[in-house]
Coordinates of C-alpha atoms in Angstrom, one line a residue:
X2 CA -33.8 -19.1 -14.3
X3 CA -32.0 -16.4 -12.7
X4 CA -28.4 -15.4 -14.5
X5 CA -25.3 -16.7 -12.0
X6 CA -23.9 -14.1 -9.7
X7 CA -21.1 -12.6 -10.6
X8 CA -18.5 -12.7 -7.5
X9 CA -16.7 -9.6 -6.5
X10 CA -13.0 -10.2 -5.2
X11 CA -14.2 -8.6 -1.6
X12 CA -16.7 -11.4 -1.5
X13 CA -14.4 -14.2 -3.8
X14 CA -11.8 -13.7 -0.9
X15 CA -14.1 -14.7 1.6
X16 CA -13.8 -18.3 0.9
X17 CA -10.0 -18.5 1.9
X18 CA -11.2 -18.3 5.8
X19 CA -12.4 -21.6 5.2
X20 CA -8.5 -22.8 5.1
X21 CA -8.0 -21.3 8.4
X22 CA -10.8 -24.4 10.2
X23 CA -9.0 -27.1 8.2
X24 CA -5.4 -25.5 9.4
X25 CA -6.7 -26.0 13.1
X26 CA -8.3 -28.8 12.6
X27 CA -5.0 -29.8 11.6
X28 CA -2.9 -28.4 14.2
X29 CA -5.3 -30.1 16.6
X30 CA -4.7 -33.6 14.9
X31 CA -0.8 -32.9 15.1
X32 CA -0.9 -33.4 11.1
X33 CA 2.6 -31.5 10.2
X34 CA 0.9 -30.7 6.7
X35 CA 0.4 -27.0 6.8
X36 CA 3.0 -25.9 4.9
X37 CA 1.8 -28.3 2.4
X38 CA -1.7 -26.7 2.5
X39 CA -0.7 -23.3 1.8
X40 CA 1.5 -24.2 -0.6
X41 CA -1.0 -26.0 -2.3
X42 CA -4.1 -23.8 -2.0
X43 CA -1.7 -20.6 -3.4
X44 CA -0.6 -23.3 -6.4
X45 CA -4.1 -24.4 -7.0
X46 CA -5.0 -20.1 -7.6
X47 CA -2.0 -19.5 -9.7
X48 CA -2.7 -22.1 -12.1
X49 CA -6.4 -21.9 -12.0
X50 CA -6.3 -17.6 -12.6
X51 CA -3.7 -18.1 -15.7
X52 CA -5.9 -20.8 -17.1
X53 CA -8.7 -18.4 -16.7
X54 CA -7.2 -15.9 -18.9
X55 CA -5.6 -18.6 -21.3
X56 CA -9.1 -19.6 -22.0
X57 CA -10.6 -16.2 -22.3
X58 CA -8.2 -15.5 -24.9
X59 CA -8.5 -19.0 -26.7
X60 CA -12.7 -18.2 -26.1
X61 CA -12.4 -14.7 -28.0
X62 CA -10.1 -15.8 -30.4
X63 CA -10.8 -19.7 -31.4
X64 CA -8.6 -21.3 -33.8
X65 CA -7.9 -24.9 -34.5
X66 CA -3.9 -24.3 -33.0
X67 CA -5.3 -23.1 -29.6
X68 CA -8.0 -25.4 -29.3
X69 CA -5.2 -28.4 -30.2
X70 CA -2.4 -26.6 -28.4
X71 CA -4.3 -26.9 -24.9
X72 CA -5.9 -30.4 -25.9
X73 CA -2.5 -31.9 -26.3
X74 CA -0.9 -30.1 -23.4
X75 CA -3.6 -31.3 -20.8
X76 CA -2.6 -35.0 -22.3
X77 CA 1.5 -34.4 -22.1
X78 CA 0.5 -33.0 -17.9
X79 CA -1.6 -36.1 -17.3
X80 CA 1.2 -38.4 -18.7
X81 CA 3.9 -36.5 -16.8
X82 CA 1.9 -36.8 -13.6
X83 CA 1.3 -41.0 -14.0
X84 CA 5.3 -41.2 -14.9
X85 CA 6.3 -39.0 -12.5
X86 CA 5.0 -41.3 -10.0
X87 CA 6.3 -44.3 -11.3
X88 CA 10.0 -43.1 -12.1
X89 CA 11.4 -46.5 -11.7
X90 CA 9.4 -48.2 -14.5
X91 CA 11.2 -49.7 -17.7
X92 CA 11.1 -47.7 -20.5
X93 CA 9.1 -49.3 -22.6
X94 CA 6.3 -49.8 -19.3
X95 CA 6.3 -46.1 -19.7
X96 CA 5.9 -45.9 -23.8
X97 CA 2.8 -48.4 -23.3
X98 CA 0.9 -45.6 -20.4
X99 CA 2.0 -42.6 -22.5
X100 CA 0.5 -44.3 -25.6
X101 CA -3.0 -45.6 -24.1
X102 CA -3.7 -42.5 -21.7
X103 CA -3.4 -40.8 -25.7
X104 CA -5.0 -42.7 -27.7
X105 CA -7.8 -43.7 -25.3
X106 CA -8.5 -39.5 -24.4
X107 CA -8.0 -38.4 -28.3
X108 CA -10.5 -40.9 -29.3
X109 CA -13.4 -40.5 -26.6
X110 CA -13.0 -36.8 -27.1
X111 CA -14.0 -37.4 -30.3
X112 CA -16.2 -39.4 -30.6
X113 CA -17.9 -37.3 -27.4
X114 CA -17.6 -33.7 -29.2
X115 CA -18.0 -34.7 -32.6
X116 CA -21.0 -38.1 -32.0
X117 CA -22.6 -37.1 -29.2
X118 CA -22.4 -33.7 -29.0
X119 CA -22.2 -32.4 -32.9
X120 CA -19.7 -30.1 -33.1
X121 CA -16.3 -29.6 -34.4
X122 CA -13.6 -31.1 -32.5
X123 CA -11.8 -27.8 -32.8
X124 CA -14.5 -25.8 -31.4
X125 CA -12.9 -24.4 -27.7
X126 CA -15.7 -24.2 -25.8
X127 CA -16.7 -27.8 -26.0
X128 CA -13.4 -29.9 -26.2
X129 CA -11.7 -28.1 -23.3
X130 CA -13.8 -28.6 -20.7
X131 CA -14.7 -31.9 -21.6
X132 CA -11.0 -32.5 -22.2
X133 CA -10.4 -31.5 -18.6
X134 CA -13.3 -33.7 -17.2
X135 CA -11.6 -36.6 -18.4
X136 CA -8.0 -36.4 -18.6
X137 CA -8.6 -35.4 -15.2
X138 CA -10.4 -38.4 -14.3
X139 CA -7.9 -40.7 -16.4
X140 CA -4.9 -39.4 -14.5
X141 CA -6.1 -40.3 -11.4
X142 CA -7.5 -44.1 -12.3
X143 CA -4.1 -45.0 -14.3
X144 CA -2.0 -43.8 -11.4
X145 CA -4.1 -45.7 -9.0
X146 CA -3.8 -48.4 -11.5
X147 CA -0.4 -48.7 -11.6
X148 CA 0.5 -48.3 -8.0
X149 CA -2.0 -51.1 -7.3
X150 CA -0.2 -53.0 -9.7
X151 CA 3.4 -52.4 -8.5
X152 CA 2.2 -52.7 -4.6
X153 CA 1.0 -56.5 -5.6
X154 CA 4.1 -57.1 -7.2
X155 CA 6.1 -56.1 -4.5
X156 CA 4.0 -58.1 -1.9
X157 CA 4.5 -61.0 -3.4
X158 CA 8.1 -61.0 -4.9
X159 CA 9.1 -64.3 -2.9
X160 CA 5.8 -66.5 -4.3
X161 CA 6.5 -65.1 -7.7
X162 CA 10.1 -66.0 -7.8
X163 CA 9.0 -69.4 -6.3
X164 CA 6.1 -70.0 -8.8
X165 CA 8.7 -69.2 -11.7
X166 CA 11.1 -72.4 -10.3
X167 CA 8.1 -74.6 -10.9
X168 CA 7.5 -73.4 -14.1
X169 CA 4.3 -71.1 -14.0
X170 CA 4.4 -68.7 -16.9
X171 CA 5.1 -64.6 -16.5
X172 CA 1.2 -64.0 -17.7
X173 CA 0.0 -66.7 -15.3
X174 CA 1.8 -65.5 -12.4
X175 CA 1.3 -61.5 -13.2
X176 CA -2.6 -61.4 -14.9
X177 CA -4.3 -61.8 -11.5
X178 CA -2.4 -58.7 -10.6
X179 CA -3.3 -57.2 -13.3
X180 CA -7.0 -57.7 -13.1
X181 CA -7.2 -57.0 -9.3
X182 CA -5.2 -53.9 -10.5
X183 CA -7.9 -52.6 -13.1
X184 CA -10.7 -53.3 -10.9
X185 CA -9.4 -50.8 -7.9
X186 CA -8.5 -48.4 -10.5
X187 CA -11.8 -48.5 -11.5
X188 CA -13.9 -48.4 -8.3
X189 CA -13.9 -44.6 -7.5
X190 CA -15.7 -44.1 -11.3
X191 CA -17.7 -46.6 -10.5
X192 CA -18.6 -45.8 -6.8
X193 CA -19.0 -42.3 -8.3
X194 CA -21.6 -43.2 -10.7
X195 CA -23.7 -45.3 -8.0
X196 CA -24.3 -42.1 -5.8
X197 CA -24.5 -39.4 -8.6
X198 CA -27.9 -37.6 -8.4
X199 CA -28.6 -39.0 -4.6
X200 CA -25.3 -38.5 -3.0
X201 CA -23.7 -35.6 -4.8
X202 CA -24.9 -33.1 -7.9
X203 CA -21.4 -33.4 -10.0
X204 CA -19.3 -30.5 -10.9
X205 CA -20.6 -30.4 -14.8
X206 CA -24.3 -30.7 -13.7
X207 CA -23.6 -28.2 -10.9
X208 CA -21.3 -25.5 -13.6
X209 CA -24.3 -25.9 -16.1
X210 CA -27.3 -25.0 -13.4
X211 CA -25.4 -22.4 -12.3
X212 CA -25.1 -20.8 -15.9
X213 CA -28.7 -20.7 -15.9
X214 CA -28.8 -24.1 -18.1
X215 CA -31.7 -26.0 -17.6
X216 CA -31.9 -29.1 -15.2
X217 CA -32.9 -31.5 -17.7
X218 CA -30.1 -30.6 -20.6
X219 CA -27.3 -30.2 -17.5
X220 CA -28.7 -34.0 -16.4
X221 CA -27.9 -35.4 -20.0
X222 CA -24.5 -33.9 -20.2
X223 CA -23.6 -35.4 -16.9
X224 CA -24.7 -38.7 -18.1
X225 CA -22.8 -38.6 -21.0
X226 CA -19.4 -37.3 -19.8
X227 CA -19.9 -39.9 -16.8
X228 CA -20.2 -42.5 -19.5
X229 CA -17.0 -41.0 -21.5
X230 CA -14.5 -41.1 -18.2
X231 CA -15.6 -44.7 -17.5
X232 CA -14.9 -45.6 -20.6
X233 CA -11.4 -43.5 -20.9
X234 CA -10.6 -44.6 -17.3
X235 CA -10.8 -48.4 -18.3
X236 CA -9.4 -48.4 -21.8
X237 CA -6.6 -46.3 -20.2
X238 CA -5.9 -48.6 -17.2
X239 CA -6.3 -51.3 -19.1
X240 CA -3.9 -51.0 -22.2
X241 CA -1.2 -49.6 -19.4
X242 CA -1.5 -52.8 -17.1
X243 CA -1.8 -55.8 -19.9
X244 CA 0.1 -54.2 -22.2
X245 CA 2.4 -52.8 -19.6
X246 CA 2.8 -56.0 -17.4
X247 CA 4.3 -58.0 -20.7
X248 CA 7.2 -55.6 -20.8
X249 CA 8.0 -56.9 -17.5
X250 CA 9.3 -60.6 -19.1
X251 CA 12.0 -61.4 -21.6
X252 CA 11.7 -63.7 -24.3
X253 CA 13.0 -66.5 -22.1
X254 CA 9.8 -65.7 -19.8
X255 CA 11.9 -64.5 -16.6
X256 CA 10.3 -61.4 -14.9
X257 CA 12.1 -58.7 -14.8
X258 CA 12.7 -56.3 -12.2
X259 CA 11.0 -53.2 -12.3

């Protein structure tokens, strides 16, 4: 296979002219977002160019603090992006997402690096990317999670409060919202997995072919990290709703508010 092309910034700025169509497109839809797209396409370089030459470095110089340095600081971002969100929740709401989008990442990157793959769960060029892939993916499914789950809630705050007078119980009355919850959270994964390889070559298959990996190898990497964010995304949603939704109740089983 041929070696990837190297892009030259003459040619790498090319791609910003792209902007300009969805900016009229846009403009012609009367969508009053394109201060938001700037804005965002200028944030999205920034970050992405110092995380290029933060991993460069980490690349050229590995060692165990780097590696768990980054690792730990993707985790804190995705947990400050789900509770940013959700500013409102109780406390201890909060405590429940913080603790099972970490312990449901830390241990699938494990068991993924160190299982699957075989290498050392300090090794850079492994556990960051993968890291990415699925913190990534587990931000996005626990804040869809949770939204779902606070949307129900608020929908339905009069049959709640009446169920509760006849005596239904906190978990009766909030499970089915959890459940219905977890299962949207869960659908883009899902949907995701259904068309990979006929609808769309993923980003990790893609990134591998293009480094001049072959098909094949790229094909069983995909599979695997596929298999590692459906598993993070439903552990994660999961412990954050039915854990989350019994720190809703007191111990004289009245729900309370949010």
């Amino acid at each position: 296979m041929n070696p990837v092309i190297q892009f030259q910034i003459r040619q790498f700025l090319l791609i910003y002219l792209l902007l300009i169509v969805v900016a009229l497109i846009m403009r012609k839809c009367k969508i009053d977002q394109t201060k938001l797209l700037i804005l965002a396409s200028i944030k999205m370089t920034v970050q992405l160019v110092l995380a290029g030459l933060i991993l460069t470095y980490i690349f050229q110089n590995p060692h165990p603090v780097f590696t768990m340095t980054y690792l730990f600081s993707m985790i804190s971002f995705s947990i400050h992006r789900v509770l940013s969100k959700n500013k409102d929740l109780s406390k201890r709401f909060k405590a429940v997402i913080a603790a099972s989008i970490t312990f449901s990442g830390i241990f699938v990157i494990v068991y993924f690096v160190c299982a699957v793959v075989g290498e050392s769960v300090f090794n850079p060029q492994y556990v960051i990317p993968i890291s990415g892939m699925i913190m990534g993916n587990t931000m996005t499914g626990v804040s869809l999670g949770v939204k779902t789950f606070r949307e129900l809630m608020d929908g339905q705050r009069i049959k709640i409060h009446a169920l509760l007078c006849i005596g239904a119980s906190p978990s009766t009355i909030l499970l089915p919202f959890v459940k219905q919850a977890l299962e949207t959270a869960m659908l883009p994964t899902l949907n995701s997995m259904v068309g990979m390889g006929i609808v769309s070559l993923p980003g990790m298959m893609t990134g591998q072919i293009l480094a001049g990996t072959l098909p094949t190898t790229a094909i069983l990497y995909q599979i695997a990290i596929m298999i590692a964010i459906c598993t993070v995304v439903t552990c994660s949603c999961f412990g954050s709703l039915f854990f989350g939704y019994k720190t809703l109740y007191d111990k004289n089983t009245q729900i309370i508010c949010e």
